[in-house]
PDB file of C-alpha atoms in Angstrom:
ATOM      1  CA  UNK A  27       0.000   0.000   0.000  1.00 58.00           C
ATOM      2  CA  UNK A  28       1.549   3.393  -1.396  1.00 71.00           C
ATOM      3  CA  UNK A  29       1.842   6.591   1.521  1.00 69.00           C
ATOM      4  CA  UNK A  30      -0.513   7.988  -0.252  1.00 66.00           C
ATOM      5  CA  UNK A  31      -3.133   5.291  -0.141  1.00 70.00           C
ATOM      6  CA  UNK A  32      -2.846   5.019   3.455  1.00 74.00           C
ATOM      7  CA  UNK A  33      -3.501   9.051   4.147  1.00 76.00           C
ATOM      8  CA  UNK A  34      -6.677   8.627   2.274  1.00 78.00           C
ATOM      9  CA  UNK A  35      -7.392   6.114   3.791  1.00 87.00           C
ATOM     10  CA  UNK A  36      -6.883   7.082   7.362  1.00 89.00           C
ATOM     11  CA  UNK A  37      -8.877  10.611   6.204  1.00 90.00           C
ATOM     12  CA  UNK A  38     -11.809   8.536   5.129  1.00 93.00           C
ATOM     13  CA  UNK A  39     -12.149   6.415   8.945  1.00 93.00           C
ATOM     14  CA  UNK A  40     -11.435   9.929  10.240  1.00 94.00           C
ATOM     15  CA  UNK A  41     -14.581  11.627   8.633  1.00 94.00           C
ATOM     16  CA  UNK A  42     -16.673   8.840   9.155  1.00 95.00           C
ATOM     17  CA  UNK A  43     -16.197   8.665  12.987  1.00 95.00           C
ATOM     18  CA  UNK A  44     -16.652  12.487  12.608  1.00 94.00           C
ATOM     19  CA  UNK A  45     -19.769  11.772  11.281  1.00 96.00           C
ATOM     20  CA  UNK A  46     -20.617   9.255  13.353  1.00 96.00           C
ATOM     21  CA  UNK A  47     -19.777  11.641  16.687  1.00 96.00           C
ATOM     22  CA  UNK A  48     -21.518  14.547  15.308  1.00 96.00           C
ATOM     23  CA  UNK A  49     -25.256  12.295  14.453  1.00 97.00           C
ATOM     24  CA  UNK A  50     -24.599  10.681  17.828  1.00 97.00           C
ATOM     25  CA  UNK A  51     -22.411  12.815  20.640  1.00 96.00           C
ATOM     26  CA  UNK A  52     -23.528  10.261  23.053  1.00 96.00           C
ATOM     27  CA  UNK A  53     -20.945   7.270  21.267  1.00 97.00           C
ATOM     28  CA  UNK A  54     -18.456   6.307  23.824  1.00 96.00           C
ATOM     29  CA  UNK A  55     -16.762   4.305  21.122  1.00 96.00           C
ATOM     30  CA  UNK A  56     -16.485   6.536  18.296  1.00 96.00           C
ATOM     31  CA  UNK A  57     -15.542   9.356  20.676  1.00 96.00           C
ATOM     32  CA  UNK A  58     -12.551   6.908  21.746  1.00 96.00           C
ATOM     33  CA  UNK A  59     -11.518   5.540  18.156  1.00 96.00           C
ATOM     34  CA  UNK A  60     -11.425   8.863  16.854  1.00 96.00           C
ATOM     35  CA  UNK A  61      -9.225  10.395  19.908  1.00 97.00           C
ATOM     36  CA  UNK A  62      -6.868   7.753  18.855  1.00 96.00           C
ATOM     37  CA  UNK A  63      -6.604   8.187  15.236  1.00 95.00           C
ATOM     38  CA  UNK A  64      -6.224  11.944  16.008  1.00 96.00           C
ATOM     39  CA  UNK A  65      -3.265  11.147  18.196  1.00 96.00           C
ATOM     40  CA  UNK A  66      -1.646   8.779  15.372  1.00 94.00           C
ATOM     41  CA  UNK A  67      -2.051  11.787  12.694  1.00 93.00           C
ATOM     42  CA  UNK A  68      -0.909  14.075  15.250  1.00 95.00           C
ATOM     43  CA  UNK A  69      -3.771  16.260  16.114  1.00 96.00           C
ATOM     44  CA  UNK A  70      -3.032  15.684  19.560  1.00 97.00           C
ATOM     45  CA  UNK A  71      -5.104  18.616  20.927  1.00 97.00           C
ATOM     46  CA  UNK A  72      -8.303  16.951  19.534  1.00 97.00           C
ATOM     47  CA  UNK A  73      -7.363  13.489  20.636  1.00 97.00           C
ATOM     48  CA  UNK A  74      -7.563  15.037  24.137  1.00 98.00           C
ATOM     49  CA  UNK A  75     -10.465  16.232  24.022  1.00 97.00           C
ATOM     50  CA  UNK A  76     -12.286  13.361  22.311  1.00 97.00           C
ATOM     51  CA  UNK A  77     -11.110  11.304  25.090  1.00 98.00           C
ATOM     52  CA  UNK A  78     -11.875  13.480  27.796  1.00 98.00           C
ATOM     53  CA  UNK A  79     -15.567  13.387  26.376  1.00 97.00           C
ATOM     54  CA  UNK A  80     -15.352   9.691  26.047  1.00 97.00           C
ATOM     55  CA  UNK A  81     -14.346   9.733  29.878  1.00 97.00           C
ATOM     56  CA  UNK A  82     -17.112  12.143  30.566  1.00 97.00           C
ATOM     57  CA  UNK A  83     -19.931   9.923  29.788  1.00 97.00           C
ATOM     58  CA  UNK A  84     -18.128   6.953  30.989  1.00 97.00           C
ATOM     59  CA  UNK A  85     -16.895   7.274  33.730  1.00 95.00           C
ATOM     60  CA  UNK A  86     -15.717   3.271  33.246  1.00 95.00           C
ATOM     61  CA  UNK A  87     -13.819   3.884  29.734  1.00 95.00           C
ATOM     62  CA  UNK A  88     -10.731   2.588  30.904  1.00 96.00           C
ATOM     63  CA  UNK A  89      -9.025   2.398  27.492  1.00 95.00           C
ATOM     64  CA  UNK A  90      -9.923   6.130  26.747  1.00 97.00           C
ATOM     65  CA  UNK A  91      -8.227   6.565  30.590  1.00 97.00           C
ATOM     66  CA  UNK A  92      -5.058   4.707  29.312  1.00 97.00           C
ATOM     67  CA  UNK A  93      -4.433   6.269  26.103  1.00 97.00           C
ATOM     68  CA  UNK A  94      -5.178   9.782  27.271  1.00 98.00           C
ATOM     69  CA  UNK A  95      -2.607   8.980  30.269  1.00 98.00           C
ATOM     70  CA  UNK A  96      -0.253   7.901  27.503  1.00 97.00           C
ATOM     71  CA  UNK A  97      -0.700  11.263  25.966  1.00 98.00           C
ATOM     72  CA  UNK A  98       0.030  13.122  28.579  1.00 98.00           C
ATOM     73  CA  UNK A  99       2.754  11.339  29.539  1.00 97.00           C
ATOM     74  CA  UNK A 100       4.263  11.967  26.128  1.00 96.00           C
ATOM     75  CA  UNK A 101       4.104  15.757  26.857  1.00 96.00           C
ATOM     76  CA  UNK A 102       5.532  15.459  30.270  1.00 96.00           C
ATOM     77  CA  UNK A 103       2.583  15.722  32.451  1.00 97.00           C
ATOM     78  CA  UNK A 104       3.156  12.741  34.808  1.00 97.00           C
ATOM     79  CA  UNK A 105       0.441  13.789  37.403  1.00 97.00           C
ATOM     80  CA  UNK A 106      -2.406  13.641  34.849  1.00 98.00           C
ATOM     81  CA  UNK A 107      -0.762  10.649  33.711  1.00 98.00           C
ATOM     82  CA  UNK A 108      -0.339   9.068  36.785  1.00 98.00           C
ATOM     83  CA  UNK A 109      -4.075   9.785  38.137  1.00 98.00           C
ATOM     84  CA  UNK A 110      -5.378   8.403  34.639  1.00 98.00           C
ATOM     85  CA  UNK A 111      -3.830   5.151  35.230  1.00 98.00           C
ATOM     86  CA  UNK A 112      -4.787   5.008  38.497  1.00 97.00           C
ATOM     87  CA  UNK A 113      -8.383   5.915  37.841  1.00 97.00           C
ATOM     88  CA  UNK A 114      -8.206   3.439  35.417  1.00 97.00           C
ATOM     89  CA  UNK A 115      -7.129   0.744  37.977  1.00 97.00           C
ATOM     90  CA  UNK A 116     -10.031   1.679  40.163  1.00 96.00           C
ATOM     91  CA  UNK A 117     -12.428   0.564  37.612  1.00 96.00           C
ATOM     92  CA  UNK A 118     -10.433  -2.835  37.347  1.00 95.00           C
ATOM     93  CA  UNK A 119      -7.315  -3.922  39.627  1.00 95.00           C
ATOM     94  CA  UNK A 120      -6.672  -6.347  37.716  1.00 94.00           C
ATOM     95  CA  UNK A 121      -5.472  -4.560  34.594  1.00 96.00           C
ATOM     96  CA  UNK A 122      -2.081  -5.248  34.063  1.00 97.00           C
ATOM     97  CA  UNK A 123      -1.301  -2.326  31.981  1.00 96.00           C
ATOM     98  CA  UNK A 124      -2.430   0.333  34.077  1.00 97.00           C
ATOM     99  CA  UNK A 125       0.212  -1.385  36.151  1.00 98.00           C
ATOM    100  CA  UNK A 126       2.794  -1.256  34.079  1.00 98.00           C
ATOM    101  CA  UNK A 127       2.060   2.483  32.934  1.00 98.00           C
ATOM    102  CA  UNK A 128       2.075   3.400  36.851  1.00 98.00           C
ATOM    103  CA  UNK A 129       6.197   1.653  36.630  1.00 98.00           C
ATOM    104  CA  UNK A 130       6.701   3.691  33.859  1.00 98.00           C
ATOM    105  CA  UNK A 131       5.337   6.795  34.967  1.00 98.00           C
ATOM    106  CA  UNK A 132       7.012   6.138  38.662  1.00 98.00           C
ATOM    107  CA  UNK A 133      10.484   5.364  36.928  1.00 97.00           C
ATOM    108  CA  UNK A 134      10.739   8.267  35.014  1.00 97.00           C
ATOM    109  CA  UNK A 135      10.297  10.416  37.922  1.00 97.00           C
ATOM    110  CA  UNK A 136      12.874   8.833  39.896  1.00 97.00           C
ATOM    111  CA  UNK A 137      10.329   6.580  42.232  1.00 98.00           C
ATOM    112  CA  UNK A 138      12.405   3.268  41.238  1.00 98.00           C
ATOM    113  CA  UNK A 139      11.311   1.410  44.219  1.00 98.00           C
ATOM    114  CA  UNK A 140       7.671   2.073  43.882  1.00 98.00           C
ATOM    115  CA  UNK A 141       8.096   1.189  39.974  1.00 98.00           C
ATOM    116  CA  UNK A 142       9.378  -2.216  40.836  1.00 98.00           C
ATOM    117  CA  UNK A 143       6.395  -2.939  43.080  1.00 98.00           C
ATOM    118  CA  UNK A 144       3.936  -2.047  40.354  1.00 98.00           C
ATOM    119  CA  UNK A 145       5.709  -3.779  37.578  1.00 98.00           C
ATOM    120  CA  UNK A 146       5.737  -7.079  40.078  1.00 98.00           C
ATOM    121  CA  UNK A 147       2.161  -6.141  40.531  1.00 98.00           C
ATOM    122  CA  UNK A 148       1.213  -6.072  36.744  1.00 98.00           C
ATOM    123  CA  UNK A 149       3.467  -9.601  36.648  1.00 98.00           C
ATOM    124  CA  UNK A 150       0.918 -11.071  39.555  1.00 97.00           C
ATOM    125  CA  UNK A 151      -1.749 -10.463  37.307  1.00 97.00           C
ATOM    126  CA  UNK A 152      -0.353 -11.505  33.984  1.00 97.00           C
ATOM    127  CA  UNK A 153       3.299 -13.542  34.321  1.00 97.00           C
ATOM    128  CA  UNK A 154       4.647 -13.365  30.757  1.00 97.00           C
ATOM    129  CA  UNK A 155       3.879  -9.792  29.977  1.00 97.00           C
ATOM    130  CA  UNK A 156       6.805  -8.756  28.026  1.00 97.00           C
ATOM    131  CA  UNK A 157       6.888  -5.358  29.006  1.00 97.00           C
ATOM    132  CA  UNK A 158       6.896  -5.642  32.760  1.00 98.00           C
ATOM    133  CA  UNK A 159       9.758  -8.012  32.577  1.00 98.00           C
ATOM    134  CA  UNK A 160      11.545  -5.582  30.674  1.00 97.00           C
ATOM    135  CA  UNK A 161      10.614  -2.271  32.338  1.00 97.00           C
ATOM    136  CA  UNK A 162      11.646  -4.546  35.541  1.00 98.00           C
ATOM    137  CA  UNK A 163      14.980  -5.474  34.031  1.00 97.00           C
ATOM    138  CA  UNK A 164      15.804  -1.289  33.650  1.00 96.00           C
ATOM    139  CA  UNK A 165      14.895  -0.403  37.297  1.00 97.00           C
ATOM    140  CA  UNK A 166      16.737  -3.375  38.778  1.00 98.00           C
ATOM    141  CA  UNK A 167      19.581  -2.202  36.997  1.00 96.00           C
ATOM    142  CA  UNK A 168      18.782   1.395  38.023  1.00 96.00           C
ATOM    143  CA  UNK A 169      18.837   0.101  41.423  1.00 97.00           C
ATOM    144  CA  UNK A 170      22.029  -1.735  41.485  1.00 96.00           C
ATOM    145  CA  UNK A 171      20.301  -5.275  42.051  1.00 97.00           C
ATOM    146  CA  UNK A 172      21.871  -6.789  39.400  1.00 97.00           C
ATOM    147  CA  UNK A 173      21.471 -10.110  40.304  1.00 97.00           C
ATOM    148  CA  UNK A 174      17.311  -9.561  39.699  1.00 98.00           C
ATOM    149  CA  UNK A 175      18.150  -7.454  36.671  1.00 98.00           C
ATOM    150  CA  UNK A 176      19.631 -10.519  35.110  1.00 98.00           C
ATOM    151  CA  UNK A 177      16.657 -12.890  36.437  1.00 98.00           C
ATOM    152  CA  UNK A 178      14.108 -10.129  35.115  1.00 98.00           C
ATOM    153  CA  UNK A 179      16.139  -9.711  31.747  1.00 98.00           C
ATOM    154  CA  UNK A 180      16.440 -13.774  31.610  1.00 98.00           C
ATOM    155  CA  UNK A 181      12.330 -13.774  31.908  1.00 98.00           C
ATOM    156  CA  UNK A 182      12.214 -11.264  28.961  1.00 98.00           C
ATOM    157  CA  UNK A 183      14.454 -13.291  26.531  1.00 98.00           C
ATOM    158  CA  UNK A 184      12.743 -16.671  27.641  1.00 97.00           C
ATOM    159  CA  UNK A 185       9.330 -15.187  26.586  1.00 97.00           C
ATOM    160  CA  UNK A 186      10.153 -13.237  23.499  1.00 97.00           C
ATOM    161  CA  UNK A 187      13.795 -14.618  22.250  1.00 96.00           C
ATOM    162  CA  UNK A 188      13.627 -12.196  19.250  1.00 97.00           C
ATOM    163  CA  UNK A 189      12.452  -9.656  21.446  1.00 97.00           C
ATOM    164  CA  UNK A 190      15.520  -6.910  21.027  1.00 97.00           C
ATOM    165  CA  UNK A 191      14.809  -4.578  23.526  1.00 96.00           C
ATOM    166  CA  UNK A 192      14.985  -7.532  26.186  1.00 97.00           C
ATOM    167  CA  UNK A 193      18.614  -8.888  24.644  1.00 97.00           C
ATOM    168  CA  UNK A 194      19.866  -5.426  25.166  1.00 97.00           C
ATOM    169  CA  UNK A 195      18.680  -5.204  28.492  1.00 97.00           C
ATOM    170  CA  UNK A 196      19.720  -8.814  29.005  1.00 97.00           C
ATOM    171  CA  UNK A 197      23.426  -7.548  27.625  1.00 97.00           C
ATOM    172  CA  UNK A 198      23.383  -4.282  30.358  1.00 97.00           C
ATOM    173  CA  UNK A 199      22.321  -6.206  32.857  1.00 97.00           C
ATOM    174  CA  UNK A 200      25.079  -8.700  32.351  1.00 97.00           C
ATOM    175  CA  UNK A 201      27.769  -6.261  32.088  1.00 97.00           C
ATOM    176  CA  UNK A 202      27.033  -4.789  35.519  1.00 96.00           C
ATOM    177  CA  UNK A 203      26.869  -8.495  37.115  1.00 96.00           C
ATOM    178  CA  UNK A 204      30.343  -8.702  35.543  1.00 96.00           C
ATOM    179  CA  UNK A 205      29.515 -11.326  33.278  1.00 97.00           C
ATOM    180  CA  UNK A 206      30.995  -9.503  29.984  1.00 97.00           C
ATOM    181  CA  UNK A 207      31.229 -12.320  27.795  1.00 96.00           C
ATOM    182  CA  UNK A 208      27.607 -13.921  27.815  1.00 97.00           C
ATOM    183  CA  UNK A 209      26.810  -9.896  27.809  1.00 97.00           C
ATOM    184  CA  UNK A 210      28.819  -9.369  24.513  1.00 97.00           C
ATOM    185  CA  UNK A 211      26.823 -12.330  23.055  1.00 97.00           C
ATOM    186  CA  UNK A 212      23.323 -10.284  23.797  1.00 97.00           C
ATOM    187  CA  UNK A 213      24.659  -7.001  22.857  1.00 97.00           C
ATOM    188  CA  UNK A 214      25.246  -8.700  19.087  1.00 97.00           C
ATOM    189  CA  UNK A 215      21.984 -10.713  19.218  1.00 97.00           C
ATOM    190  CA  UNK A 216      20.087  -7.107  19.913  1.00 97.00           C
ATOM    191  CA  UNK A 217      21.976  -5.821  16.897  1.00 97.00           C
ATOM    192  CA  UNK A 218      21.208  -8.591  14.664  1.00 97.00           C
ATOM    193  CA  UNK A 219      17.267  -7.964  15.608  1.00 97.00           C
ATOM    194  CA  UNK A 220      17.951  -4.167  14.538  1.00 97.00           C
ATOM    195  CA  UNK A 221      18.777  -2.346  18.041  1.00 96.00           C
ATOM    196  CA  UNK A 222      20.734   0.749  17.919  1.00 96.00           C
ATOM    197  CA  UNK A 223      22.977  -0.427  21.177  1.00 96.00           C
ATOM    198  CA  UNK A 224      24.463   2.597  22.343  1.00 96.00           C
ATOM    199  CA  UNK A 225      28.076   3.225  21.507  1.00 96.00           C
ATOM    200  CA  UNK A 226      29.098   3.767  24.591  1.00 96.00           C
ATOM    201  CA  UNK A 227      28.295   0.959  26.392  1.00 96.00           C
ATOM    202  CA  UNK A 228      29.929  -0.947  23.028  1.00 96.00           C
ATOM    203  CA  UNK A 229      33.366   0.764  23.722  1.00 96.00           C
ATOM    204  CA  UNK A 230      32.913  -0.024  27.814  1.00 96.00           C
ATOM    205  CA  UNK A 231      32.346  -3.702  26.855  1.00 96.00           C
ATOM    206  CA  UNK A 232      35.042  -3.903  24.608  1.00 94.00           C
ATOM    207  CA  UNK A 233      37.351  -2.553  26.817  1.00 95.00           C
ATOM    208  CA  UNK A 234      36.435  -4.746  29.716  1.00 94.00           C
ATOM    209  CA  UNK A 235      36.965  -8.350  27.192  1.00 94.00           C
ATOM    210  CA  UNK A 236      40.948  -6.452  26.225  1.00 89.00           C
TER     211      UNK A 236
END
């Protein structure tokens, strides 16, 4: 399919949710498909506020609570973020996502410990989600406990082998138990599956197998 196929494309399922929002305001779901295909294009000021509305009339909407969190995480506003996710976890505790998001969110604002704890929670509720495992790997690491960071990295790989995010995190990991060898190995694997391994930590493993 050319570029140019796809714009029209996307235009067209963008005026017909338009449509579909303007005969009937009341559509959770149009409301919430549309805020989404106005982030992907970039109109990020009308996803917003399609989402918001979706939120408005339901009040349960947890995917319209995610994504909006994930767009305001994106432009740096972790407490909206953070109380999305959160409000989405009140409407079910069980979502694993919302747990993950709350890591993420946590993790970039320096909260490592309390990341950890919800990335463990999200892996009570759903053991061989890739991303916990590797959003765990980073804060172990961040942390210093590199002993879990390796167990956490090892859980990634095991799951997803081609996965190569997790062999790079597999390869820091590694490095910091002291393990440089086995870490070299991952650090090629992740740039065989296309990862742009940062240079530096290529130089600092090459110096340490001189």
């Amino acid at each position: 399919m050319t570029e140019a196929k796809k714009t029209a494309d996307t235009q067209a399922v963008i005026a017909e949710l338009e449509k579909i929002v303007e005969q009937k305001p009341n559509n959770v779901m149009a409301r919430h498909h549309l805020g989404l295909i106005y982030r992907q294009t970039g109109r990020i000021e009308e996803a917003v506020a399609q989402l918001e509305k979706a939120i408005e009339l339901d009040n349960q909407s947890m995917e319209s609570m995610i994504n909006l969190g994930a767009i305001f995480f994106d432009q740096g506003d972790t407490d909206r973020a953070l109380e999305l996710n959160e409000q989405a976890l009140k409407v079910s505790p069980d979502m694993a996502e919302a747990h993950v998001n709350i890591g993420l969110i946590r993790q970039h604002r320096g909260e490592v410990d309390q990341a950890v704890e919800s990335y463990n929670r999200a892996l009570q509720v759903d053991p061989k989600l890739l991303t916990a495992w590797i959003n765990l790997t980073s804060a172990y690491t961040m942390l210093e406990q590199d002993d879990k960071a390796v167990d956490a990295a090892r859980q990634a790989v095991t799951l997803e082998p081609d996965s190569a995010m997790a062999r790079n995190n597999l390869a820091v990991a590694l490095y910091f138990k002291g393990d440089f060898a086995e870490s070299q190995r991952n650090m090629e694997k992740a740039k065989e599956l296309g990862y742009s391994v940062d240079p530096r930590f290529a130089d600092a493993l090459k110096q340490k197998l001189a």
